[in-house]
Short mmCIF file of C-alpha atoms in Angstrom, two decimals:
data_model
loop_
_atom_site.label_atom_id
_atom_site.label_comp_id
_atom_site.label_asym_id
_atom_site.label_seq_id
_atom_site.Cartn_x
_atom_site.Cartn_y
_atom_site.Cartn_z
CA UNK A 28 -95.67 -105.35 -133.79
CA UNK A 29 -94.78 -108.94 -132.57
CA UNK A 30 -93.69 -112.26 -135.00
CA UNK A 31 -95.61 -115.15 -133.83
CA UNK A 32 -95.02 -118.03 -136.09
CA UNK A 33 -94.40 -116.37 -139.29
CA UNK A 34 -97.49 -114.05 -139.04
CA UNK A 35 -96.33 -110.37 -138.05
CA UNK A 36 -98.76 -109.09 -136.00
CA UNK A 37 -98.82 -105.64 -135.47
CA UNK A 38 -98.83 -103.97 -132.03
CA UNK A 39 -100.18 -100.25 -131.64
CA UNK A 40 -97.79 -97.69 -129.20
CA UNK A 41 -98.40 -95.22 -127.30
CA UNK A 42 -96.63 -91.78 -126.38
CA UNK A 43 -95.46 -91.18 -122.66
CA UNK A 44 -97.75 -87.80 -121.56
CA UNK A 45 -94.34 -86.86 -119.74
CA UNK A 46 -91.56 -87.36 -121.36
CA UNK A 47 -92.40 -88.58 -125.02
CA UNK A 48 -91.05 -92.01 -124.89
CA UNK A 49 -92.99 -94.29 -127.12
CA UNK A 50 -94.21 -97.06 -124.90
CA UNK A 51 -96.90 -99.92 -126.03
CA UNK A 52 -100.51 -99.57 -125.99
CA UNK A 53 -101.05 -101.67 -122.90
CA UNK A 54 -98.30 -100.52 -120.49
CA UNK A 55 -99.08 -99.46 -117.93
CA UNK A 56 -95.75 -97.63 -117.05
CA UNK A 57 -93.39 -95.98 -118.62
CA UNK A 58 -89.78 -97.13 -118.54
CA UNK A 59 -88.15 -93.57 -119.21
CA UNK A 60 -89.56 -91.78 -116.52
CA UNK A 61 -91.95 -94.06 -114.48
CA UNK A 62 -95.38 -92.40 -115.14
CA UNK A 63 -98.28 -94.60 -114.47
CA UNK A 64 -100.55 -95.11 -117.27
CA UNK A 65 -104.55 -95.34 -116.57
CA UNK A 66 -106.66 -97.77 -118.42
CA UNK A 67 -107.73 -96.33 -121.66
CA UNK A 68 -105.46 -93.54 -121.88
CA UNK A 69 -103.74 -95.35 -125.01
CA UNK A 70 -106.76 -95.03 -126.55
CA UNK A 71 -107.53 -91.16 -125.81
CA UNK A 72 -103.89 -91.00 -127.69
CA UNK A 73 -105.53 -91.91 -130.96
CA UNK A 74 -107.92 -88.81 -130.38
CA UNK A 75 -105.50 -86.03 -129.55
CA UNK A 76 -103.24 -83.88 -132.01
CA UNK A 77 -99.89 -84.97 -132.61
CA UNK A 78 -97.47 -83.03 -129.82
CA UNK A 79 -94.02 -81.91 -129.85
CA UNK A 80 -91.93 -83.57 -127.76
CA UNK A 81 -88.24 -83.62 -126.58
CA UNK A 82 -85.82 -85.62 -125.29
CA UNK A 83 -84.76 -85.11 -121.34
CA UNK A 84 -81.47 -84.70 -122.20
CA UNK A 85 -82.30 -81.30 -124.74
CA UNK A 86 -84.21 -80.26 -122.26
CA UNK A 87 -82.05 -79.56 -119.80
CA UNK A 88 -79.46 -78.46 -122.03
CA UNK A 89 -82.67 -75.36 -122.91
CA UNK A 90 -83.50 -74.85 -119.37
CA UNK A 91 -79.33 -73.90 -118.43
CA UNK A 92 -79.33 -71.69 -121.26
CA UNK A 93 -82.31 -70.16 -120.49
CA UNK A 94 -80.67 -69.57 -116.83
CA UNK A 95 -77.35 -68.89 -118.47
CA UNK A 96 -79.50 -65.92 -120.23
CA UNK A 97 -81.41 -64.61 -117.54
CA UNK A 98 -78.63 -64.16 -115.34
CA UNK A 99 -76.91 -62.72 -118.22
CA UNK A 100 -79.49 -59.57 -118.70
CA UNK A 101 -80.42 -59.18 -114.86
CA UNK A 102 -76.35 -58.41 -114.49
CA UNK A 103 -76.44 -56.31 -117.85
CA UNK A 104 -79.30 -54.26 -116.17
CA UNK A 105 -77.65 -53.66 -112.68
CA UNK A 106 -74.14 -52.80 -114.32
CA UNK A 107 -75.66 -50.31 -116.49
CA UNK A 108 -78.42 -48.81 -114.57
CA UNK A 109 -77.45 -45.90 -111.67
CA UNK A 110 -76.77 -46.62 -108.28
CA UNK A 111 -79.63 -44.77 -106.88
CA UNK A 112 -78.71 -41.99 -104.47
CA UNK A 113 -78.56 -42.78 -100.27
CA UNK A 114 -80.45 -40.14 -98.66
CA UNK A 115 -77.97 -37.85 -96.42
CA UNK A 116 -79.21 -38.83 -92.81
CA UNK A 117 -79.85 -35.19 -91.16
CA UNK A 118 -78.60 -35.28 -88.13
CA UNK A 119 -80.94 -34.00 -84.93
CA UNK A 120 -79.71 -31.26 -82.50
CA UNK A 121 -78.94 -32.33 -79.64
CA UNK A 122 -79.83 -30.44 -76.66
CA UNK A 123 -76.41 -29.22 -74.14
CA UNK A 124 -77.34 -29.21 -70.58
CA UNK A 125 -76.70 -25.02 -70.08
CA UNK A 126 -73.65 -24.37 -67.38
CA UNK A 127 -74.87 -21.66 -64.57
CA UNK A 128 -72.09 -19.08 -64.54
CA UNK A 129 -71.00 -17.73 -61.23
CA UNK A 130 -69.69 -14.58 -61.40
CA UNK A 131 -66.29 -13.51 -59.31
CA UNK A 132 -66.45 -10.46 -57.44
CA UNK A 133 -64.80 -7.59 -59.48
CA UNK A 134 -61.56 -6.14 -58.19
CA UNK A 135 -60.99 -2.74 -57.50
CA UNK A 136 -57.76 -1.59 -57.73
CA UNK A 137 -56.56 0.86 -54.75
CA UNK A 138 -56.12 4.30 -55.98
CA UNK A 139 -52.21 5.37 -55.62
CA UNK A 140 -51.74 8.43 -53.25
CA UNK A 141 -50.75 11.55 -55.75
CA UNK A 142 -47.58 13.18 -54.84
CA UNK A 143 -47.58 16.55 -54.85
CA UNK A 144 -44.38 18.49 -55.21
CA UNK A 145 -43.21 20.27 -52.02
CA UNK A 146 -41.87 24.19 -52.55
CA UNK A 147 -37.93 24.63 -52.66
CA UNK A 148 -36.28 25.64 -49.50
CA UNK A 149 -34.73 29.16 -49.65
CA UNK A 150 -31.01 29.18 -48.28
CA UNK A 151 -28.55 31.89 -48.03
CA UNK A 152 -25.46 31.18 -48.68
CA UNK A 153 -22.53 31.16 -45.87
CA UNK A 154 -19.18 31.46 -46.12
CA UNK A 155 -17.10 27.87 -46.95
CA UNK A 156 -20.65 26.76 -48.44
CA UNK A 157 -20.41 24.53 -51.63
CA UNK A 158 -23.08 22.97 -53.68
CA UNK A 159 -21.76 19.48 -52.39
CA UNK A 160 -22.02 20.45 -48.84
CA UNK A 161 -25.76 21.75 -50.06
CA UNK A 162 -26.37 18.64 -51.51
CA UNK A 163 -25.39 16.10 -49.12
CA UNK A 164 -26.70 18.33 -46.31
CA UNK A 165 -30.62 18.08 -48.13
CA UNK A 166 -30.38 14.90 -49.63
CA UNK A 167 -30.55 16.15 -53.04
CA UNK A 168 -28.16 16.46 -55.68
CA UNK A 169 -25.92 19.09 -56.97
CA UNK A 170 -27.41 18.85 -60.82
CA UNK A 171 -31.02 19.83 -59.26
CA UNK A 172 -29.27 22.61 -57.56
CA UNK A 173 -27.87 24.08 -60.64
CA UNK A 174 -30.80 23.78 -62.74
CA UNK A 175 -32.92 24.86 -60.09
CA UNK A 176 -30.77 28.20 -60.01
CA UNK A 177 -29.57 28.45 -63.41
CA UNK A 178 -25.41 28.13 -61.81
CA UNK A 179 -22.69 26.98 -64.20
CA UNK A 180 -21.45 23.96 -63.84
CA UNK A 181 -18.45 24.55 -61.32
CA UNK A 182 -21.37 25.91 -59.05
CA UNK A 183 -19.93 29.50 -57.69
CA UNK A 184 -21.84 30.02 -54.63
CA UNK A 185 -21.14 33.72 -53.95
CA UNK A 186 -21.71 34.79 -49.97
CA UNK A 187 -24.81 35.93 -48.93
CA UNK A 188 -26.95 35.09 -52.34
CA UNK A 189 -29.99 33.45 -51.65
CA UNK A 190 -30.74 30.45 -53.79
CA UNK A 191 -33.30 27.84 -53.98
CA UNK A 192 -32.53 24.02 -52.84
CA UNK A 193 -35.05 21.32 -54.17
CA UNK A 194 -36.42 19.20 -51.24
CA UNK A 195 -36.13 15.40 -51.91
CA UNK A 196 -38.76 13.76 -53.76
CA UNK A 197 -39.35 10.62 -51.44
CA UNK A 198 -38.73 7.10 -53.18
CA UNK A 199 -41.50 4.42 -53.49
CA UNK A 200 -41.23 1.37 -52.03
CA UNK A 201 -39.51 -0.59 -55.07
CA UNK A 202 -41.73 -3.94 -56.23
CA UNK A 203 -40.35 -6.97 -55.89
CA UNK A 204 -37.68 -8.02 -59.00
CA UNK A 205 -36.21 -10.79 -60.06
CA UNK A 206 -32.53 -12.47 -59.28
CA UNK A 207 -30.09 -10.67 -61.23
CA UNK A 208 -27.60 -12.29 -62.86
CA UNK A 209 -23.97 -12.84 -62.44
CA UNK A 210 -22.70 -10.36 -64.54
CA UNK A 211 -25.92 -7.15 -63.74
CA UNK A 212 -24.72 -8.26 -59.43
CA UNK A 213 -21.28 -7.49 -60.42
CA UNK A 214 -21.75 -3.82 -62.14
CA UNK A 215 -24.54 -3.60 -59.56
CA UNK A 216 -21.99 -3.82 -56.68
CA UNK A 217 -19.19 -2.19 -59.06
CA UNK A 218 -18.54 1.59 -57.28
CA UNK A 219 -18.66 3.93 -59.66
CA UNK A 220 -18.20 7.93 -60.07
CA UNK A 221 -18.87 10.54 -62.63
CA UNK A 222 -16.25 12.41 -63.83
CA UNK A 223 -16.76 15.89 -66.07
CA UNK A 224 -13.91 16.27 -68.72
CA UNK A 225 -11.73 19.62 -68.69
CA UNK A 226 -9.31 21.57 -70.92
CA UNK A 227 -6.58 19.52 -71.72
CA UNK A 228 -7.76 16.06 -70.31
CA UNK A 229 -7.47 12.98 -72.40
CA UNK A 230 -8.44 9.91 -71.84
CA UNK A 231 -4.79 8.69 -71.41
CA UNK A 232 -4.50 10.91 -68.52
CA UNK A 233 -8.17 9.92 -67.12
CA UNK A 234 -7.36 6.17 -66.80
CA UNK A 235 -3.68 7.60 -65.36
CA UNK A 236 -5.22 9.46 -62.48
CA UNK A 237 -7.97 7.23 -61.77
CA UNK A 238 -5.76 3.76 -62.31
CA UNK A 239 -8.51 2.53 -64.69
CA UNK A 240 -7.99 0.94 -67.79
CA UNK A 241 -8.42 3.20 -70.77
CA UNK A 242 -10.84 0.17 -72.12
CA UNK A 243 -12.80 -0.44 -69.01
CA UNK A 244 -13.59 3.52 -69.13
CA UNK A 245 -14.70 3.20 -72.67
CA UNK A 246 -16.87 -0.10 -72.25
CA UNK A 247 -18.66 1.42 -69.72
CA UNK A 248 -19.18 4.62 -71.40
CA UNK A 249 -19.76 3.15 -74.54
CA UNK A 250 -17.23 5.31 -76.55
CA UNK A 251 -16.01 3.81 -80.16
CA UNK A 252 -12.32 6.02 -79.92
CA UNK A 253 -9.95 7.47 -77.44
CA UNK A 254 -11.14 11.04 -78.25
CA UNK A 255 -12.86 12.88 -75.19
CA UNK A 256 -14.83 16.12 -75.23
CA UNK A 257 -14.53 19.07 -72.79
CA UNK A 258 -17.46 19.17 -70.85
CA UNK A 259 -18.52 15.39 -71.31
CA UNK A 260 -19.74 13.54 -68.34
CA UNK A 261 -17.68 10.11 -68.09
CA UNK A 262 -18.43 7.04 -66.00
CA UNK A 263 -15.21 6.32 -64.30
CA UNK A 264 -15.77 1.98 -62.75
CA UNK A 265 -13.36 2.43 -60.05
CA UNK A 266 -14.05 -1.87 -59.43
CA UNK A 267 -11.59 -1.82 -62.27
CA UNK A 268 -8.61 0.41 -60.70
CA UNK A 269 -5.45 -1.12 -59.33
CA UNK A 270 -5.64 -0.83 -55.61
CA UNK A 271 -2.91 1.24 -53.67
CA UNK A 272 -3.07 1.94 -50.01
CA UNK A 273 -0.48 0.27 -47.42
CA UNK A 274 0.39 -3.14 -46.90
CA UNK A 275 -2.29 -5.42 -44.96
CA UNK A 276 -1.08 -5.86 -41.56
CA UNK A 277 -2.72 -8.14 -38.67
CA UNK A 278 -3.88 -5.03 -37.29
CA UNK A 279 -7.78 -4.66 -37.94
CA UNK A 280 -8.41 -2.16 -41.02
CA UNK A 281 -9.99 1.17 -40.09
CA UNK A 282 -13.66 1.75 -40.85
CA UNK A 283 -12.32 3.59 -44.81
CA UNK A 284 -10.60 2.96 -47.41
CA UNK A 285 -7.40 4.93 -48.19
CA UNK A 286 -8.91 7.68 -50.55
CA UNK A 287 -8.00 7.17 -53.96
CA UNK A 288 -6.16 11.10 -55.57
CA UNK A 289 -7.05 12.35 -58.41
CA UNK A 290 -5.69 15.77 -59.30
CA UNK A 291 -3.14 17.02 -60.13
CA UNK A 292 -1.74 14.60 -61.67
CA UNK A 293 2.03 13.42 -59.60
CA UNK A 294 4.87 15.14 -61.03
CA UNK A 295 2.22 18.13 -62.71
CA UNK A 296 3.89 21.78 -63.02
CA UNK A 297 2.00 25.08 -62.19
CA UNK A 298 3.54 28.48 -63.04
CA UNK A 299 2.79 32.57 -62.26
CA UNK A 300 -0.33 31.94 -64.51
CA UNK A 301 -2.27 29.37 -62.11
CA UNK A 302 -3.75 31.79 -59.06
CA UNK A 303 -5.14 28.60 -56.96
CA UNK A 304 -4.31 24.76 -57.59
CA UNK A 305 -7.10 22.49 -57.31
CA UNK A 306 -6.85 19.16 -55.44
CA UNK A 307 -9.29 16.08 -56.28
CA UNK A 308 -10.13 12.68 -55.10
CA UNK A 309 -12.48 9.76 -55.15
CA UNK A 310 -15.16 9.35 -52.42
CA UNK A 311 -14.75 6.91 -49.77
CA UNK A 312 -18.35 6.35 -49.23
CA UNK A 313 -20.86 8.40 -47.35
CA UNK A 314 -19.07 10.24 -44.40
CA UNK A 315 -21.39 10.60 -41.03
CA UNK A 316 -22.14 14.21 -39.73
CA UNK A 317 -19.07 14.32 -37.61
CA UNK A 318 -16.47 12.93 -40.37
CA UNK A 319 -14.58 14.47 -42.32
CA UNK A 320 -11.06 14.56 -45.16
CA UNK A 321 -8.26 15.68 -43.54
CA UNK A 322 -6.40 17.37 -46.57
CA UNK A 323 -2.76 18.32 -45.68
CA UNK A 324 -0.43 20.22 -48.50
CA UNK A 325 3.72 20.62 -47.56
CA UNK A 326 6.36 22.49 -48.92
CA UNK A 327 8.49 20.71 -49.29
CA UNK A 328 11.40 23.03 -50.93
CA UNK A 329 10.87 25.42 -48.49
CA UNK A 330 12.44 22.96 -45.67
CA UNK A 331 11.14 24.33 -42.70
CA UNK A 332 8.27 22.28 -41.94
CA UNK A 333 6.58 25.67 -41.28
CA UNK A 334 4.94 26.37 -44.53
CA UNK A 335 1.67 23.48 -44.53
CA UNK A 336 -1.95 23.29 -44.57
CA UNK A 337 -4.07 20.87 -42.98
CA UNK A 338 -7.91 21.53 -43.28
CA UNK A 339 -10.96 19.30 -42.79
CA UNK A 340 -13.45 19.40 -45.89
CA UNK A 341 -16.80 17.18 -46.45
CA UNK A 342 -15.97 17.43 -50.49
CA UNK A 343 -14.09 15.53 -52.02
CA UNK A 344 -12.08 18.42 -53.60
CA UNK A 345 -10.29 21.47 -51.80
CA UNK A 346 -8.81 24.54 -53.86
CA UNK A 347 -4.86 25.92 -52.58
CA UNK A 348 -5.39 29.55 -51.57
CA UNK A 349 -2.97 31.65 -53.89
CA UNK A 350 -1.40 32.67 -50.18
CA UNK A 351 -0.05 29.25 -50.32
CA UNK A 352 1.68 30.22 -53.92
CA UNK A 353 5.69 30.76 -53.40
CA UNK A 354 6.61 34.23 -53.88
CA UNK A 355 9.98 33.27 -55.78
CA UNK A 356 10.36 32.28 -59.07
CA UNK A 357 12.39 28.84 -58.36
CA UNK A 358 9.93 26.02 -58.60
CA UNK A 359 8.61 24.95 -55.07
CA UNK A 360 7.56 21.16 -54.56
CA UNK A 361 4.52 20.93 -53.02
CA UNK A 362 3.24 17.45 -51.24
CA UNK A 363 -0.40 16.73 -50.71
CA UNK A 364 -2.05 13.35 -49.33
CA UNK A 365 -6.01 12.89 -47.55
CA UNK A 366 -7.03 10.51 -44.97
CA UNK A 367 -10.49 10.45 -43.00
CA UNK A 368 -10.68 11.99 -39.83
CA UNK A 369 -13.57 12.03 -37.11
CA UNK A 370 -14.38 14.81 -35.09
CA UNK A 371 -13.75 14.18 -30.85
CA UNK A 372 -15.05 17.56 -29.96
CA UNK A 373 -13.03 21.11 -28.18
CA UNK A 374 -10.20 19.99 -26.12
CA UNK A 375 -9.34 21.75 -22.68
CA UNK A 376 -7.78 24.41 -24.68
CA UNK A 377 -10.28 25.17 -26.81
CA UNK A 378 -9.00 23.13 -29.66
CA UNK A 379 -10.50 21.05 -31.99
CA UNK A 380 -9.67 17.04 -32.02
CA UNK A 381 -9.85 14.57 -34.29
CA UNK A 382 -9.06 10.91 -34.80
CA UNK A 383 -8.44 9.29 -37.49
CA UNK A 384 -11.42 7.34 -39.13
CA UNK A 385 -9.74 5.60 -42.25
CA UNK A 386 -6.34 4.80 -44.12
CA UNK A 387 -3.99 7.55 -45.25
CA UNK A 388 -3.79 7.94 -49.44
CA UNK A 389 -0.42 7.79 -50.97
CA UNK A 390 1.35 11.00 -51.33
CA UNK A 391 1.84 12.89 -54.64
CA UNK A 392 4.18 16.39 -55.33
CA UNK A 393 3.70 19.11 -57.86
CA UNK A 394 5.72 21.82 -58.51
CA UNK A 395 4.41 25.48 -58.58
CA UNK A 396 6.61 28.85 -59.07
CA UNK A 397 5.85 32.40 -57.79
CA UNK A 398 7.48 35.42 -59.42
CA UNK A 399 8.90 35.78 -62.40
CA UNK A 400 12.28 35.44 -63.16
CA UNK A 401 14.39 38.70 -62.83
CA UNK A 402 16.57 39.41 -66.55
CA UNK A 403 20.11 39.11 -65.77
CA UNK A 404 21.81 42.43 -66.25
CA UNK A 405 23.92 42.91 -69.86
CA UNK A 406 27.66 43.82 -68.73
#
């Protein structure tokens, strides 16, 4: 509706098919959105049912809340629905290439050789036989020789009995071992002997006549006290002794040590009651076939130089005749020493020589008395 003049003339509108904008009847474009208007479509308006219609603006503002919504319930459903379960992959064997086995050749050990136990040698025994003459003649040792023949253990071998000796078992050939150590090499090379404990011995006197600490003898026996049995066996280190022998010269030493006396003990007394005396030492080592101890016992109180023995033994023990025994009752001293002697042969005369083979032991004295003492007549 235009003024012209002062008449109002009225002017019919249209509605925009796009966005609703009420345009005039004869436009033929809208100026909202730019839609092109055909001839006579402001008339089909007239004809068609009023429409709803909204602004641009309110309809975007419906279309973000319409997103704003959707993406609200598609999240609502994934939060709330379970994840659904990933199958477990199963894995597929796979095939290992199968290793040939080559088999080693199976060892078969050698069989040992079984020894069989020869029969004991049947000996009769000779006069001046011992069982340490027996023993070191065969190779075996005196304990087989007295268990062998049921003999106490000082070993009487009475003349002409015939007794069984043990022939040596032989040794195998020992296996390789390893290095010993510094302390098993030094009681491996420590010389040792065995010494069985009689009446009246104590350990005192022991380590005395064997100049061996009373400790060392007990460390190496393993005893807890001082107390020593009669009978008992004792391992007597003689590494640990004091040495005794004479003074080193520039002269070469012989072949043996000087031996090293036992019994008796110096200064011991023997009376009416004692029949024989019994002298003992320590072995030098292994004597050869033609060595031997010279043993040589003095009276000394007696002053003559006449009354002595000097006998050649392979043991390292000889037992005084009761010959030897003074036939008065005053106390004779008697001096006995041993030195290692080696046999030369018969001399023109028919003889025996010797020479000497090793250093002379020191010298030790004992008294011993004969008869007994006459009672002096009462006045």
């Amino acid at each position: 509706m235009t003024e012209q003049g002062n008449e109002i003339v009225k002017t019919e509108s249209v509605l925009c098919p796009t966005c609703g904008t009420r345009v005039t009847e004869n436009a033929t474009r809208c100026v909202v959105c730019g839609t092109e208007f055909r001839k006579g479509s402001g008339k089909k308006s007239k004809k068609t049912r009023a429409q709803i219609t909204l602004s641009l603006p309110v309809a975007i503002l419906l279309l973000v809340l319409f997103t704003l919504l959707s993406a609200g319930l598609t999240y609502a459903a994934v939060r709330l629905s379970p994840a659904p379960e990933q199958p477990t992959p199963t894995p597929s064997p796979t095939t290992t290439p199968t290793q040939t086995v080559t088999l080693e050749p199976t060892f078969t050990p050698t069989p040992e050789p079984t020894f069989t136990p020869l029969p004991p040698i049947e000996y009769v025994v000779a006069e001046g036989d011992t069982c340490v003459v027996l023993a070191f003649f065969y190779n075996v040792s005196v304990r087989s020789i007295i268990e062998l023949n049921n003999l106490g253990v000082e070993c009487l071998l009475p003349i002409n009995q015939t007794i069984l000796i043990p022939q040596p078992t032989p040794t195998p050939t020992p296996q390789a071992t390893q290095t010993l150590s510094p302390a098993e090499a030094t009681d491996a090379a420590c010389q040792k002997v065995n010494y069985t404990v009689e009446t009246n011995d104590t350990l005192s006197s022991i380590s005395e006549n064997y100049q061996v600490s009373m400790q060392a003898i007990k460390e190496y026996n393993g005893l807890s006290s001082d107390t020593v049995f009669d009978g008992q066996i004792l391992i007597i280190p003689l590494c640990e002794r004091v040495s005794f022998g004479p003074t080193p010269t520039n002269t070469p030493p012989p072949p043996y040590p000087a031996p090293n006396l036992l019994l008796p003990q110096d200064g011991a007394v023997f009376t009416l009651a004692n029949d024989t005396v019994t002298l003992q030492w320590a072995s030098v080592g292994q004597l050869l076939e033609n060595e031997y101890y010279q043993v040589t016992i003095v009276d000394i109180t007696d002053g003559t130089g006449l009354r002595k023995i000097v006998d050649y033994v392979n043991d390292t023990k000889y037992i005084i005749p009761s010959s030897f025994r003074p036939a008065e009752s005053a106390p004779h001293i008697i001096r006995w020493w041993v030195t290692t002697v080696r046999d030369l042969g018969i001399t023109s005369s028919g003889d025996p020589q010797f020479d000497s083979a090793g250093a002379e032991s020191i010298k030790r004295d004992f008294t011993w008395s004969g008869a007994a003492p006459q009672a002096s007549p009462t006045p």
